[in-house]
Short mmCIF file of C-alpha atoms (C1' of nucleotides) in Angstrom, two decimals:
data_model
loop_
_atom_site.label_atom_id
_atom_site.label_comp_id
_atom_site.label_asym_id
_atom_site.label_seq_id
_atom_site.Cartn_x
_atom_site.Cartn_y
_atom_site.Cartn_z
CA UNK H 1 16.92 -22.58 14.39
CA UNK H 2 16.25 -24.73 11.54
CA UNK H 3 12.50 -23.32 10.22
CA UNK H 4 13.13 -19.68 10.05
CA UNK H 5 11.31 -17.65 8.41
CA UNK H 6 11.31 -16.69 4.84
CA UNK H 7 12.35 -13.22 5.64
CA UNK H 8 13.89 -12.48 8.41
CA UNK H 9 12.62 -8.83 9.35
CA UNK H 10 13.80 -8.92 13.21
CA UNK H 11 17.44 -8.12 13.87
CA UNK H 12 18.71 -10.40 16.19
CA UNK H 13 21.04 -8.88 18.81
CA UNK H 14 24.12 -10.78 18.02
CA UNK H 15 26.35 -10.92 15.02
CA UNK H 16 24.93 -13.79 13.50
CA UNK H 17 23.44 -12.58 10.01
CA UNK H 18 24.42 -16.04 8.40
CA UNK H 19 23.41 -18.29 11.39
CA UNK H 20 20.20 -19.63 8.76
CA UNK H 21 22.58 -20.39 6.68
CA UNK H 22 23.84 -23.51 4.66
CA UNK H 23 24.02 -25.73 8.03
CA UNK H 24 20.13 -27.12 7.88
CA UNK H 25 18.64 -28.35 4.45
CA UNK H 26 21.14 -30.70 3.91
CA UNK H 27 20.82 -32.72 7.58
CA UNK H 28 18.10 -35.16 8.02
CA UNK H 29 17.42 -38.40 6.53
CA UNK H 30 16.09 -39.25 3.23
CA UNK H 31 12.35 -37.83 3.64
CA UNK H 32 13.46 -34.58 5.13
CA UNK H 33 15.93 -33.92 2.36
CA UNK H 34 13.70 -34.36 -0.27
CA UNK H 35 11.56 -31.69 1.36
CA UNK H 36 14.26 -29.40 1.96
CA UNK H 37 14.56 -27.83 -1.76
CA UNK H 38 10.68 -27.81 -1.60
CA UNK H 39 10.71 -25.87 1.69
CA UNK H 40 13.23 -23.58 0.26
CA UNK H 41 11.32 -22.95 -2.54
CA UNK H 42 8.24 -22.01 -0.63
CA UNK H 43 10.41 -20.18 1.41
CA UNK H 44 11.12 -17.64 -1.44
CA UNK H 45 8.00 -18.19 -2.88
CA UNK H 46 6.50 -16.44 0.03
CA UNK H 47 9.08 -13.78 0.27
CA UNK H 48 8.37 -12.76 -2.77
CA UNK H 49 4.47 -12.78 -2.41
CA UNK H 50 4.93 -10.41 0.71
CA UNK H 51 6.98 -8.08 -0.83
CA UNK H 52 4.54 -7.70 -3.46
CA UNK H 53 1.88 -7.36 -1.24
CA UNK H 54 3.52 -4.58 1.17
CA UNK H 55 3.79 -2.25 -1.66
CA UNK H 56 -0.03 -2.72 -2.77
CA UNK H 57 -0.91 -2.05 0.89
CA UNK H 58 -1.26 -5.51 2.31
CA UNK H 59 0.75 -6.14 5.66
CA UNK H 60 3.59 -8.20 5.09
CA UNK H 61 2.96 -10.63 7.42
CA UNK H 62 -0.87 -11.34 6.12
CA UNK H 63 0.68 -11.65 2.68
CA UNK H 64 3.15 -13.95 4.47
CA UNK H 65 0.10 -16.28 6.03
CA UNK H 66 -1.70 -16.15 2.28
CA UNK H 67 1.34 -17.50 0.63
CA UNK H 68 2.40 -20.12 3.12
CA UNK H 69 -1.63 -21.15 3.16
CA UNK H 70 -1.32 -20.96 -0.78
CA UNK H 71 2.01 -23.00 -1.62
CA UNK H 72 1.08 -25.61 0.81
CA UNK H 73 -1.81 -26.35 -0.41
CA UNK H 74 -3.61 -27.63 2.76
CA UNK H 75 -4.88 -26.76 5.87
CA UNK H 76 -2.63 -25.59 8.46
CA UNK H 77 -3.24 -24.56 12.32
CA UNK H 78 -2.46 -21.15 14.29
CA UNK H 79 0.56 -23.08 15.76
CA UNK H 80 1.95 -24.70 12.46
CA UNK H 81 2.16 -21.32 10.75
CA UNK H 82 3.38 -19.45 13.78
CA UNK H 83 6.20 -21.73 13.77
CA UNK H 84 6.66 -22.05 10.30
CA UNK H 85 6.73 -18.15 9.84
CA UNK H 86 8.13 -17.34 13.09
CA UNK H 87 5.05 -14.69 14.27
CA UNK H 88 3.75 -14.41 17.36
CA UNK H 89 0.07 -15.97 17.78
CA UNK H 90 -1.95 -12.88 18.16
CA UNK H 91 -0.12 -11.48 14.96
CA UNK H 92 -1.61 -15.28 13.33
CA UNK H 93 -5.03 -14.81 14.54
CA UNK H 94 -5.66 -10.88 13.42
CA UNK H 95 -4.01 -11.99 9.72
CA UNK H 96 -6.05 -14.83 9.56
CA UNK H 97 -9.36 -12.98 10.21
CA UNK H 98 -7.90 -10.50 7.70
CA UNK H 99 -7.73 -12.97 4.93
CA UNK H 100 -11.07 -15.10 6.19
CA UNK H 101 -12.91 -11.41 5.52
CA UNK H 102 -11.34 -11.51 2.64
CA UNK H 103 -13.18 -14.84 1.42
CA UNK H 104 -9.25 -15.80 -0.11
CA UNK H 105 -9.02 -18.46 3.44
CA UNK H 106 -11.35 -20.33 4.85
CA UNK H 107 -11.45 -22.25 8.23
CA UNK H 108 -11.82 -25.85 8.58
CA UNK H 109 -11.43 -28.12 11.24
CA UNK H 110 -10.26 -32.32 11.62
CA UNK H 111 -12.36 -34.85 13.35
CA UNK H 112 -10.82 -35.49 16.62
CA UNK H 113 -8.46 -32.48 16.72
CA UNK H 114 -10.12 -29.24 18.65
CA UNK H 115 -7.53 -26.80 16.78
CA UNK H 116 -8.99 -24.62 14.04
CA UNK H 117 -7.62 -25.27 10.45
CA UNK H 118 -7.34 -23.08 7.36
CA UNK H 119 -6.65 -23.24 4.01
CA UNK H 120 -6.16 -20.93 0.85
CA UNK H 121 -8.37 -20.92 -2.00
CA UNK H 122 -6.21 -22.77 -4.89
CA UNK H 123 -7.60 -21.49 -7.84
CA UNK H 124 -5.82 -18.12 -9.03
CA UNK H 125 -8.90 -16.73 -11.21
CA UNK H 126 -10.99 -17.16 -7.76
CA UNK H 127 -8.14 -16.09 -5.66
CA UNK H 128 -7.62 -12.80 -7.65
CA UNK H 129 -11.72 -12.63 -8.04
CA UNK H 130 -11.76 -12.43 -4.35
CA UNK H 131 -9.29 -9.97 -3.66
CA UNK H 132 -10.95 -7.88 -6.58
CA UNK H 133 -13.76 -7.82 -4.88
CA UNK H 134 -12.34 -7.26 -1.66
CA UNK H 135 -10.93 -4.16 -2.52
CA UNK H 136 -13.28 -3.00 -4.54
CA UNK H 137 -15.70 -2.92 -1.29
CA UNK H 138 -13.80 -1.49 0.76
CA UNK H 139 -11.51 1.14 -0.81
CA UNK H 140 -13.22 1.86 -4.34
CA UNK H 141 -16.93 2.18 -3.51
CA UNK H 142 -16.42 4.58 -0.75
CA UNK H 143 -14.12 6.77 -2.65
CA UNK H 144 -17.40 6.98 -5.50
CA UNK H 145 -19.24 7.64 -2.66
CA UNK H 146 -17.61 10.33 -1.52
CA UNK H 147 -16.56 11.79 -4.81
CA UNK H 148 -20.29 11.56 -5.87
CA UNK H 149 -20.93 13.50 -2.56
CA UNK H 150 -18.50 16.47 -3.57
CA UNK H 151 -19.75 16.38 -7.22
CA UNK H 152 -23.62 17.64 -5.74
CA UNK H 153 -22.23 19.43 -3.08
CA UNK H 154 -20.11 21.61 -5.68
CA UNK H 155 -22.47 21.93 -7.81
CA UNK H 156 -25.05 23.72 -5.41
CA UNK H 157 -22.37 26.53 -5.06
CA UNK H 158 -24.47 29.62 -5.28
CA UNK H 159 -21.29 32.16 -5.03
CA UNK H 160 -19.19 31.30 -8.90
CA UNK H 161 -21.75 29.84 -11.80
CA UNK H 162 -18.06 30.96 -13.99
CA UNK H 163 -15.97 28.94 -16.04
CA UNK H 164 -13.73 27.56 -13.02
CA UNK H 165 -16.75 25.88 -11.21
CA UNK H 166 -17.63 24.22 -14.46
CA UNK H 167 -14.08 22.86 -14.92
CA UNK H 168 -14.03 21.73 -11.56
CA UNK H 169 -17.30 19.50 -11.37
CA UNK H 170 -16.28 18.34 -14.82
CA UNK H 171 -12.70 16.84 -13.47
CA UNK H 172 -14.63 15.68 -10.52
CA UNK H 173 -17.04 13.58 -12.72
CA UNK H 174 -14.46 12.69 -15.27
CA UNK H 175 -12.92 11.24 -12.48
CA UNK H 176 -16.56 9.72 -10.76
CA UNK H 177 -17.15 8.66 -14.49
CA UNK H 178 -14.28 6.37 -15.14
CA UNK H 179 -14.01 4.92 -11.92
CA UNK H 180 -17.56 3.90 -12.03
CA UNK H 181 -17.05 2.33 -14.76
CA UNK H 182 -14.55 0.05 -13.84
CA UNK H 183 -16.12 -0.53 -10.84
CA UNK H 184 -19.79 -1.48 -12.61
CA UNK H 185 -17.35 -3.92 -14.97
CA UNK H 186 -15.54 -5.21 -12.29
CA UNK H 187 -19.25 -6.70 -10.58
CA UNK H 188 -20.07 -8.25 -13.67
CA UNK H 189 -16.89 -10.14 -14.19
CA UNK H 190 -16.22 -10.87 -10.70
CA UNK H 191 -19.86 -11.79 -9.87
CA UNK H 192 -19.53 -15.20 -11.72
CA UNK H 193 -17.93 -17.66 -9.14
CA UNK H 194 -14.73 -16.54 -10.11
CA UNK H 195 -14.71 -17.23 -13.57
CA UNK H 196 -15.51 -13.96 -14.67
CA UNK H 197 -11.75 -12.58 -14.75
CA UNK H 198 -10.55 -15.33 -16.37
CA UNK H 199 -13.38 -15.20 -19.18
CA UNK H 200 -12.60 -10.96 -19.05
CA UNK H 201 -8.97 -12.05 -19.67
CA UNK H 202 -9.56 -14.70 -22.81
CA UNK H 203 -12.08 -12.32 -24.04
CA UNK H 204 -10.06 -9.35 -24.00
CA UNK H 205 -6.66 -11.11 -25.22
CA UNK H 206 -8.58 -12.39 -28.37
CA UNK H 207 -10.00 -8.99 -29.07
CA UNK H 208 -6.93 -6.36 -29.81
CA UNK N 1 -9.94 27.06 9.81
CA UNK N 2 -10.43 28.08 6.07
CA UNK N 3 -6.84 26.96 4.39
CA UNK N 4 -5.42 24.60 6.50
CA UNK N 5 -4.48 21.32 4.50
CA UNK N 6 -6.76 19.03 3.41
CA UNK N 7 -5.74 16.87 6.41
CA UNK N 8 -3.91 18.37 9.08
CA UNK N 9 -2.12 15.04 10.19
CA UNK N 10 0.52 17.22 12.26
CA UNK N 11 -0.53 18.07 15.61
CA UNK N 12 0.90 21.50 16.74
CA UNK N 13 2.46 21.32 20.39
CA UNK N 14 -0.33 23.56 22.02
CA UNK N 15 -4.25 22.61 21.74
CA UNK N 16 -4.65 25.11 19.09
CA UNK N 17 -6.15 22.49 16.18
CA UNK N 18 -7.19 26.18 14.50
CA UNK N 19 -3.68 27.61 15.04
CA UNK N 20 -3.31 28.03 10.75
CA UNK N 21 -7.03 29.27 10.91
CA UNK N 22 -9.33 32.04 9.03
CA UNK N 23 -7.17 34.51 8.36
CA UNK N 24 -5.78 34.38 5.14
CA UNK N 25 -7.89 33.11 2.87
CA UNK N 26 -11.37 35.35 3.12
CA UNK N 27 -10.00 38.42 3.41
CA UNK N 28 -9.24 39.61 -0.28
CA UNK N 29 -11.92 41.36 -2.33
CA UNK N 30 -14.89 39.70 -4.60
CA UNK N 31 -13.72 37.18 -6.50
CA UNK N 32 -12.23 35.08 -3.19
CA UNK N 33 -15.48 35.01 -1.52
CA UNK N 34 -16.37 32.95 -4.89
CA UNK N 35 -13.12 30.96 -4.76
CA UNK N 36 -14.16 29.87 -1.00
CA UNK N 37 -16.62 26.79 -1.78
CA UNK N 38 -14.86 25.83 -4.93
CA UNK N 39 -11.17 25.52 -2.27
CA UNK N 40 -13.45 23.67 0.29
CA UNK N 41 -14.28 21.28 -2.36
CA UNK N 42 -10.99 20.67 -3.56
CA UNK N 43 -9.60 19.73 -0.38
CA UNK N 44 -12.47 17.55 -0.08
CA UNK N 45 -11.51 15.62 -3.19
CA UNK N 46 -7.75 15.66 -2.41
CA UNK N 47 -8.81 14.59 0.94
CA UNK N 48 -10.59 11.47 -0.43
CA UNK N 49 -8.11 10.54 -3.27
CA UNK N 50 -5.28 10.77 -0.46
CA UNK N 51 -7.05 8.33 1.07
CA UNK N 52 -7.52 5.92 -1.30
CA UNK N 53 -4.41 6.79 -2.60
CA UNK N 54 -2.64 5.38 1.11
CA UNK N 55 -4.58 2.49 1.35
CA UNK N 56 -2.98 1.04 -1.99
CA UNK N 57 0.41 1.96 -1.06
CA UNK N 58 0.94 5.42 -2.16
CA UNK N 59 2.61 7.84 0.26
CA UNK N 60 -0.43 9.97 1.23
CA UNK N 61 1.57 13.00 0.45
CA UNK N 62 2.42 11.64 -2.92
CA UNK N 63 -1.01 11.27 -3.86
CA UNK N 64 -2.37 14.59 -1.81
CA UNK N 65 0.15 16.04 -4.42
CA UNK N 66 -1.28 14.94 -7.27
CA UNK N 67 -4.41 15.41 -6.54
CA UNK N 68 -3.93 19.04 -5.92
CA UNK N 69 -2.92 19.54 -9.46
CA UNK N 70 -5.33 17.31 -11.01
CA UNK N 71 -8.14 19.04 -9.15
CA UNK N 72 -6.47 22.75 -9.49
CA UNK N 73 -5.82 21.52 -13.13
CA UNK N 74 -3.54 24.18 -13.89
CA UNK N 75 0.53 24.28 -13.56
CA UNK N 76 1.57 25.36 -9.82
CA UNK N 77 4.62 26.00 -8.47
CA UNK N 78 6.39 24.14 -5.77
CA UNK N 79 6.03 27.21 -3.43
CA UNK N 80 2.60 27.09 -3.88
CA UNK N 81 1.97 23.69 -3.62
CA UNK N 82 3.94 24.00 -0.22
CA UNK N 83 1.86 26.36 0.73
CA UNK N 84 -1.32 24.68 0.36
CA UNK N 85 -0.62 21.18 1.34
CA UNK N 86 1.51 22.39 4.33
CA UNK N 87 4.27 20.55 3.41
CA UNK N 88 7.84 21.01 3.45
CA UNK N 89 10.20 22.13 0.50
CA UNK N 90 12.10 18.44 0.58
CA UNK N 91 8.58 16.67 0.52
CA UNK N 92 6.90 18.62 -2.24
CA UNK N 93 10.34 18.10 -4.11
CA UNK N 94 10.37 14.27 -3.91
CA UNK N 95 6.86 13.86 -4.17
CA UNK N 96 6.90 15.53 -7.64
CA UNK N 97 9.76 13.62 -8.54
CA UNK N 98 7.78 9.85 -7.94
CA UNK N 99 4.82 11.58 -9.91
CA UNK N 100 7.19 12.80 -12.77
CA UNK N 101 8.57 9.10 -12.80
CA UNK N 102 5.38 7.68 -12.99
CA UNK N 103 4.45 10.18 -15.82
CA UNK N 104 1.09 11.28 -14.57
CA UNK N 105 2.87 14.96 -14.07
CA UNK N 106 4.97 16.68 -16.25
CA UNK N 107 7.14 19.85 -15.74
CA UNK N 108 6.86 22.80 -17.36
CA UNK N 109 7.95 26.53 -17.22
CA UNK N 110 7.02 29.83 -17.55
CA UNK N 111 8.45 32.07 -19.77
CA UNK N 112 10.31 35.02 -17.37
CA UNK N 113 10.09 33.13 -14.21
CA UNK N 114 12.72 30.95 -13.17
CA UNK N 115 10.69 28.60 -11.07
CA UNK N 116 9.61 25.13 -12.26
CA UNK N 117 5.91 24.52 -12.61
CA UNK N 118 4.04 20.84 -12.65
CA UNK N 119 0.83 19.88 -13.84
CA UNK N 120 -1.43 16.94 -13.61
CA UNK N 121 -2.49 14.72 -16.48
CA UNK N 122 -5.99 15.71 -16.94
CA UNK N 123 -8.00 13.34 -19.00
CA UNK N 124 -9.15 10.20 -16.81
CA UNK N 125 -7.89 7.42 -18.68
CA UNK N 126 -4.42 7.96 -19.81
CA UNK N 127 -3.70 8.71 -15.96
CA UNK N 128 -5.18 5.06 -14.98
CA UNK N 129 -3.18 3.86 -17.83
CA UNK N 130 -0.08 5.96 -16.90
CA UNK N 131 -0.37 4.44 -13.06
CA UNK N 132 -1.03 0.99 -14.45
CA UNK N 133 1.88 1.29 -16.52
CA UNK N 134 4.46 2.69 -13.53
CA UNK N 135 3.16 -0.27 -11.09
CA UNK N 136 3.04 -3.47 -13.41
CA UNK N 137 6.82 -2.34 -14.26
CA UNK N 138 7.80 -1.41 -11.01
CA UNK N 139 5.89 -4.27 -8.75
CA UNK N 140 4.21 -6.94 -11.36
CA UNK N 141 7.04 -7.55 -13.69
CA UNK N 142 9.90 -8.05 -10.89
CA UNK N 143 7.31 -10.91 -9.00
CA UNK N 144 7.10 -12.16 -12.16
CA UNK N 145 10.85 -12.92 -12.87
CA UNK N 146 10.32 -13.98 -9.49
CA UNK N 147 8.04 -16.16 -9.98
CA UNK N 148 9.77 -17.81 -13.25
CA UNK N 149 13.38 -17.97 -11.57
CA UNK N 150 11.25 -20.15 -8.58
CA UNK N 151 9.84 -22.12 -10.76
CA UNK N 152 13.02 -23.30 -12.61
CA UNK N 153 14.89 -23.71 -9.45
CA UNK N 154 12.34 -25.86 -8.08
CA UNK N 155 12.05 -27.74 -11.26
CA UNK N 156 15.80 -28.74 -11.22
CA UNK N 157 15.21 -30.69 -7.59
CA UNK N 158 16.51 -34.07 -7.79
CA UNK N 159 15.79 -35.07 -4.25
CA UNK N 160 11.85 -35.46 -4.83
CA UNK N 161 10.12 -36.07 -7.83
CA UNK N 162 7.23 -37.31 -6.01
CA UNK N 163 4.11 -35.93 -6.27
CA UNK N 164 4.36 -33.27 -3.88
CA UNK N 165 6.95 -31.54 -6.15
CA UNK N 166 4.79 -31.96 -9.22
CA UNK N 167 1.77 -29.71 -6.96
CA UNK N 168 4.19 -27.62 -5.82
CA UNK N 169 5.44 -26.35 -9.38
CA UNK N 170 1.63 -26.35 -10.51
CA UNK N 171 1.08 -24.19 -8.16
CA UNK N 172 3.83 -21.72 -9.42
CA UNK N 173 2.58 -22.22 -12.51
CA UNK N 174 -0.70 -21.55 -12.02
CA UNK N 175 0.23 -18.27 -10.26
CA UNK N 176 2.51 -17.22 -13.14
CA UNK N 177 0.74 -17.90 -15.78
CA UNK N 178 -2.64 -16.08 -15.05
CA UNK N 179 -0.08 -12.62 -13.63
CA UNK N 180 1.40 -13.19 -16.85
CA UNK N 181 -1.63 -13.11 -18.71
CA UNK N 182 -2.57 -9.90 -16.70
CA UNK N 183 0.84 -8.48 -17.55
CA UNK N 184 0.70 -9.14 -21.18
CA UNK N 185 -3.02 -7.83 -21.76
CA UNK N 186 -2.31 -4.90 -20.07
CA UNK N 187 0.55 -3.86 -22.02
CA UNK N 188 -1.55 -3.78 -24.99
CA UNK N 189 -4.27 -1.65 -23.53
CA UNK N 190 -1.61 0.85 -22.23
CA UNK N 191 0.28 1.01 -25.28
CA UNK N 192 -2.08 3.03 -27.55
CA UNK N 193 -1.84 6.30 -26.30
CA UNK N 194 -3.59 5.45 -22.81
CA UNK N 195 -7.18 5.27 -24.45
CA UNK N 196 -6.26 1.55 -24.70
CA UNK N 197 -8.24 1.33 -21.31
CA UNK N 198 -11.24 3.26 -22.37
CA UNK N 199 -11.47 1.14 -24.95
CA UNK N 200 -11.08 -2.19 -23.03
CA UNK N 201 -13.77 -1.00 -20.70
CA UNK N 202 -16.06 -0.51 -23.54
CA UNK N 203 -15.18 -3.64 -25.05
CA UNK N 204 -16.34 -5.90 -21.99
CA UNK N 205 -18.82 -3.46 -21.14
CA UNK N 206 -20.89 -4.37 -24.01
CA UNK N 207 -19.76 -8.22 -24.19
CA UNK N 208 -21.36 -10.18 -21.05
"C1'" DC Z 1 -19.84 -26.93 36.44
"C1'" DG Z 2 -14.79 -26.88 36.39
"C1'" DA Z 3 -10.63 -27.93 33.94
"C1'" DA Z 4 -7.97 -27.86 29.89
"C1'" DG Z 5 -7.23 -26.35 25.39
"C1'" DT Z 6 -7.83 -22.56 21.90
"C1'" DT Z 7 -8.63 -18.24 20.16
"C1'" DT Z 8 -9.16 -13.25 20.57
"C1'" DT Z 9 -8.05 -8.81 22.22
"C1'" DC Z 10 -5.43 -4.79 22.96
"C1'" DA Z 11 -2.06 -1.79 25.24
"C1'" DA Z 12 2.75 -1.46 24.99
"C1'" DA Z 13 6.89 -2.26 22.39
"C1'" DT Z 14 8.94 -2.37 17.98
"C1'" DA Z 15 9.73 -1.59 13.33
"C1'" DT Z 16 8.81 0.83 9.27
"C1'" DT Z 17 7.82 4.67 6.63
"C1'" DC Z 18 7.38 9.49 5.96
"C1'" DT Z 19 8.63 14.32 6.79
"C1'" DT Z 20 11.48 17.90 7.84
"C1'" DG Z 21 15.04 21.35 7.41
"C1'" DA Z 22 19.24 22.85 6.43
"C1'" DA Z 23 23.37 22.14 3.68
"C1'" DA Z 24 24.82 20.99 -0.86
"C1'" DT Z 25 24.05 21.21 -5.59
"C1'" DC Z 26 22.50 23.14 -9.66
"C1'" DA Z 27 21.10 26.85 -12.91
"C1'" DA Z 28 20.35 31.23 -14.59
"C1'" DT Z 29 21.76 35.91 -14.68
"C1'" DG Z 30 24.42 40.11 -14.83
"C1'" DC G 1 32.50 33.67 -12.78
"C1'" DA G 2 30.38 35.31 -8.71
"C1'" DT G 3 25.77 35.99 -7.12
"C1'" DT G 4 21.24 34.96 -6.42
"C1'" DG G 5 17.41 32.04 -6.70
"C1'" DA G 6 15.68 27.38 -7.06
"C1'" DT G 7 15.93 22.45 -6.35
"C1'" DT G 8 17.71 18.20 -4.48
"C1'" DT G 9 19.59 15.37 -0.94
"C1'" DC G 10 19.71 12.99 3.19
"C1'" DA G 11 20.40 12.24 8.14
"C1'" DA G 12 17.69 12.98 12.11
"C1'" DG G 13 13.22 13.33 13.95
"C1'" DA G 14 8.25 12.41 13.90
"C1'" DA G 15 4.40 9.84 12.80
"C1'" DT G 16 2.32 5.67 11.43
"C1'" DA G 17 1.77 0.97 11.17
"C1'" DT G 18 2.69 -3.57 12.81
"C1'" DT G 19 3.85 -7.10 16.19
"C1'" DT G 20 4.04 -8.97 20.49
"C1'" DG G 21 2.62 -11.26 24.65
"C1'" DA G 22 -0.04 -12.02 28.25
"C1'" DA G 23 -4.65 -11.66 30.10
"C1'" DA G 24 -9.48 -12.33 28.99
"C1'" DA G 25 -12.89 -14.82 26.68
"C1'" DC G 26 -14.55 -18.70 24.46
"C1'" DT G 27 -15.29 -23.76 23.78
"C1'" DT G 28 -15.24 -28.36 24.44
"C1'" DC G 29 -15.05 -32.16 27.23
"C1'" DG G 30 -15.17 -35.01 31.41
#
DNA sequence: CGAAGTTTTCAAATATTCTTGAAATCAATG
DNA sequence: CATTGATTTCAAGAATATTTGAAAACTTCG
């Protein structure tokens, strides 16, 4: 078992917690052990990347694919990066589509080779652009919707016109208010190829 | 069903989905009839919020919580908070402890009563910047030692210094220094008093 | 069109995370 | 300092989320 994965989630049956251990980098001839260190470092590169990811509410393992995708820096098949990450290959395909919806990977293919290909965008301002907007799609604009929604629908409540009705639609457009703000900024900056964050960044770091 | 939580995500043995249903809530005198659409609405927004709240990683009760005393915007009581999320003592207790931690609820008492009572930062901003504040230390900052340690490590390789490792560490790099950028503007932005985010809003608001 | 190679789907299995509830701890009170 | 009321802890249980694997569906090629 010489390419495990960077982390290690499934128990194996046996007592064998160490059995990854020191007994494969150094092996191989010249070539490989120059890539060893590198691997390793990727490995924990991408450990690290997950665990960030879980506790924003990405899936590990689609984290997992975007790192491995990212550090490499080229295009990799389904079967590469189920080996290399030791998933199964339905697990490769849903995280793949995942992070192709996402805009952050995008397929490719190689002339002479039927296999799909994919690769990670390389440029961090893009990459966090993309998952910016991402997000903002699917988890921010809905919440305004609905939030917006309330807001009217509270404020055509016949039964109290007292004080606590007014405090209430004011938090809920306090609330409505910020967010669309940040969510009106966030298409300006993240509407310019990618740039935009990077520019909102410089611009910002100069100013206070 | 009049009170039952904003999402009753615990289904009762028996096909009773209105087991917890209209009996407690409408049957007081005037001033609950008025109370009635103003409830409804705040379980729509803590509804929504706990939503949002669970797709970026935050235990749905944690943020049901805190929405509940943002929206109710008044000190409550862990009985009643119990009560009206239908939630159990131990949750309500270590869901206000997370929310103390990340500072966006404070405790407070009441003179003659011996009970603890917690209420929800109200103004908009400070509680972005409070949340901002609790997940770049908790999540951001530890990727980005991370990130650093990685880099070093993979810097000190003697086996390759071919070109591979050069990408490989630009890569880190690249990653590291645009979080770090993020990291650094935001703690500048937090650190005044939380309007350090109203303010940076503004700022790029009016800029491109 | 049929065979071979590839990808997608999805129900079942697994793993993770969250919640509960009751005992333990803590704090105020008389 | 014992009693009562309130809060915290935490192991066990419940619910949710993720992964697998094998069958179905595509696709390309001969």
């Amino acid at each position: 078992m010489s390419t495990a994965a960077p982390t290690p989630r499934k128990s194996s049956s046996g007592p064998d917690g160490l059995a990854v251990s020191g007994s494969e980098l150094p092996i191989g001839n010249s070539p490989t052990a120059a890539l060893d260190g590198l691997e390793h470092s990727r490995d924990t590169f991408i450990t690290h990347w997950a665990e960030m990811g879980s506790s924003w509410g990405v899936p590990r393992s689609v984290a997992e694919v975007h790192a491995l995708l990212f550090i490499e820096g080229r295009a990799m098949c389904a079967d590469e990066i189920m080996e290399r990450l030791q998933v199964s290959r339905g697990s490769v395909s849903m995280t793949l589509r995942t992070l192709s919806e996402w805009g952050i990977v995008t397929k490719t293919h190689q002339r002479g080779d039927r296999k799909e290909y994919f690769e990670a965008e390389q440029d961090v301002w893009n990459l966090l652009s993309l998952i910016v907007r991402a997000r903002k799609r699917r988890e921010l604009e809905p919440l305004l919707a609905a939030l917006d929604e309330t807001r009217h629908a509270a404020n055509g409540e016949t039964t109290a016109s007292d004080a606590e009705l007014k405090a209430h639609i004011a938090r809920l457009d306090s609330m409505h208010d910020a967010l669309q703000r940040l969510d009106r900024l966030s298409d300006r900056f993240i509407g310019r190829g990618g740039k935009g964050l990077d520019v909102a960044v410089r611009v910002l770091s100069s100013f206070l």
